[in-house]
Amino acid sequence: QTLEILKLVVFEKKGRIKIIQLTKKGREIAEAIENIQRLIR
C-alpha cells in the first residue's frame, strides 16, 4: 500500500489474481537501486 501511495506500483485485479506492476517512477527507482548495487560490488 505504501508503494502505491508513493506512485511506485499499480495494483490490477483480474478475478482472484492481483497483478502488481511498476509505474514509470517505480522502474526508474528500481534501476537506480540496481546501479547502486553494481557500484558497491
Tab-separated table of N, CA and C in Angstrom:
chain	number	residue	atom	x	y	z
A	1	GLN	N	0.818	-1.193	0.000
A	1	GLN	CA	0.000	0.000	0.000
A	1	GLN	C	0.858	1.252	0.000
A	2	THR	N	1.936	1.228	0.757
A	2	THR	CA	2.825	2.390	0.795
A	2	THR	C	3.406	2.648	-0.587
A	3	LEU	N	3.799	1.577	-1.278
A	3	LEU	CA	4.365	1.740	-2.619
A	3	LEU	C	3.330	2.324	-3.571
A	4	GLU	N	2.074	1.964	-3.386
A	4	GLU	CA	1.011	2.505	-4.230
A	4	GLU	C	0.800	3.990	-3.925
A	5	ILE	N	0.849	4.355	-2.652
A	5	ILE	CA	0.691	5.759	-2.254
A	5	ILE	C	1.819	6.603	-2.848
A	6	LEU	N	3.034	6.042	-2.873
A	6	LEU	CA	4.190	6.759	-3.424
A	6	LEU	C	4.218	6.725	-4.946
A	7	LYS	N	3.192	6.112	-5.554
A	7	LYS	CA	3.061	6.004	-7.016
A	7	LYS	C	4.202	5.203	-7.641
A	8	LEU	N	4.689	4.167	-6.918
A	8	LEU	CA	5.754	3.312	-7.447
A	8	LEU	C	5.184	2.055	-8.092
A	9	VAL	N	3.995	1.653	-7.664
A	9	VAL	CA	3.343	0.472	-8.237
A	9	VAL	C	1.856	0.751	-8.448
A	10	VAL	N	1.256	-0.041	-9.346
A	10	VAL	CA	-0.201	-0.025	-9.519
A	10	VAL	C	-0.697	-1.454	-9.359
A	11	PHE	N	-1.823	-1.605	-8.700
A	11	PHE	CA	-2.433	-2.913	-8.497
A	11	PHE	C	-3.589	-3.062	-9.471
A	12	GLU	N	-3.673	-4.234	-10.095
A	12	GLU	CA	-4.769	-4.525	-11.013
A	12	GLU	C	-5.332	-5.888	-10.629
A	13	LYS	N	-6.623	-5.953	-10.433
A	13	LYS	CA	-7.233	-7.213	-10.007
A	13	LYS	C	-7.908	-7.868	-11.205
A	14	LYS	N	-7.514	-9.114	-11.488
A	14	LYS	CA	-8.135	-9.894	-12.561
A	14	LYS	C	-8.700	-11.160	-11.934
A	15	GLY	N	-9.990	-11.145	-11.662
A	15	GLY	CA	-10.605	-12.276	-10.974
A	15	GLY	C	-10.056	-12.378	-9.566
A	16	ARG	N	-9.487	-13.546	-9.247
A	16	ARG	CA	-8.908	-13.726	-7.909
A	16	ARG	C	-7.431	-13.363	-7.884
A	17	ILE	N	-6.873	-13.017	-9.041
A	17	ILE	CA	-5.436	-12.734	-9.141
A	17	ILE	C	-5.201	-11.230	-9.064
A	18	LYS	N	-4.250	-10.841	-8.229
A	18	LYS	CA	-3.887	-9.430	-8.092
A	18	LYS	C	-2.544	-9.228	-8.786
A	19	ILE	N	-2.525	-8.378	-9.796
A	19	ILE	CA	-1.303	-8.108	-10.554
A	19	ILE	C	-0.708	-6.793	-10.057
A	20	ILE	N	0.594	-6.831	-9.794
A	20	ILE	CA	1.297	-5.630	-9.338
A	20	ILE	C	2.281	-5.224	-10.428
A	21	GLN	N	2.182	-3.997	-10.900
A	21	GLN	CA	3.094	-3.502	-11.929
A	21	GLN	C	3.804	-2.254	-11.433
A	22	LEU	N	5.065	-2.129	-11.836
A	22	LEU	CA	5.803	-0.911	-11.517
A	22	LEU	C	5.322	0.222	-12.416
A	23	THR	N	5.248	1.409	-11.867
A	23	THR	CA	4.966	2.592	-12.676
A	23	THR	C	6.296	3.060	-13.279
A	24	LYS	N	6.235	4.098	-14.105
A	24	LYS	CA	7.464	4.647	-14.697
A	24	LYS	C	8.418	5.080	-13.582
A	25	LYS	N	7.890	5.768	-12.587
A	25	LYS	CA	8.699	6.222	-11.446
A	25	LYS	C	9.277	5.024	-10.692
A	26	GLY	N	8.485	3.976	-10.526
A	26	GLY	CA	8.940	2.766	-9.847
A	26	GLY	C	10.082	2.091	-10.589
A	27	ARG	N	9.971	2.038	-11.930
A	27	ARG	CA	11.046	1.441	-12.746
A	27	ARG	C	12.326	2.264	-12.639
A	28	GLU	N	12.190	3.585	-12.643
A	28	GLU	CA	13.372	4.451	-12.529
A	28	GLU	C	14.075	4.233	-11.190
A	29	ILE	N	13.315	4.101	-10.125
A	29	ILE	CA	13.900	3.874	-8.801
A	29	ILE	C	14.557	2.502	-8.737
A	30	ALA	N	13.909	1.489	-9.335
A	30	ALA	CA	14.486	0.138	-9.365
A	30	ALA	C	15.823	0.149	-10.107
A	31	GLU	N	15.890	0.873	-11.229
A	31	GLU	CA	17.144	0.978	-11.985
A	31	GLU	C	18.217	1.678	-11.155
A	32	ALA	N	17.845	2.722	-10.435
A	32	ALA	CA	18.804	3.445	-9.599
A	32	ALA	C	19.359	2.529	-8.511
A	33	ILE	N	18.490	1.717	-7.904
A	33	ILE	CA	18.938	0.775	-6.870
A	33	ILE	C	19.893	-0.249	-7.470
A	34	GLU	N	19.572	-0.753	-8.678
A	34	GLU	CA	20.467	-1.713	-9.339
A	34	GLU	C	21.830	-1.080	-9.615
A	35	ASN	N	21.838	0.175	-10.039
A	35	ASN	CA	23.108	0.870	-10.304
A	35	ASN	C	23.931	1.007	-9.026
A	36	ILE	N	23.282	1.323	-7.932
A	36	ILE	CA	23.981	1.433	-6.644
A	36	ILE	C	24.570	0.085	-6.257
A	37	GLN	N	23.790	-0.982	-6.439
A	37	GLN	CA	24.282	-2.328	-6.109
A	37	GLN	C	25.519	-2.665	-6.940
A	38	ARG	N	25.510	-2.295	-8.220
A	38	ARG	CA	26.668	-2.555	-9.089
A	38	ARG	C	27.905	-1.803	-8.597
A	39	LEU	N	27.711	-0.573	-8.146
A	39	LEU	CA	28.834	0.234	-7.662
A	39	LEU	C	29.430	-0.342	-6.382
A	40	ILE	N	28.594	-0.921	-5.541
A	40	ILE	CA	29.052	-1.459	-4.257
A	40	ILE	C	29.908	-2.704	-4.448
A	41	ARG	N	29.591	-3.513	-5.444
A	41	ARG	CA	30.317	-4.774	-5.652
A	41	ARG	C	31.729	-4.567	-6.111
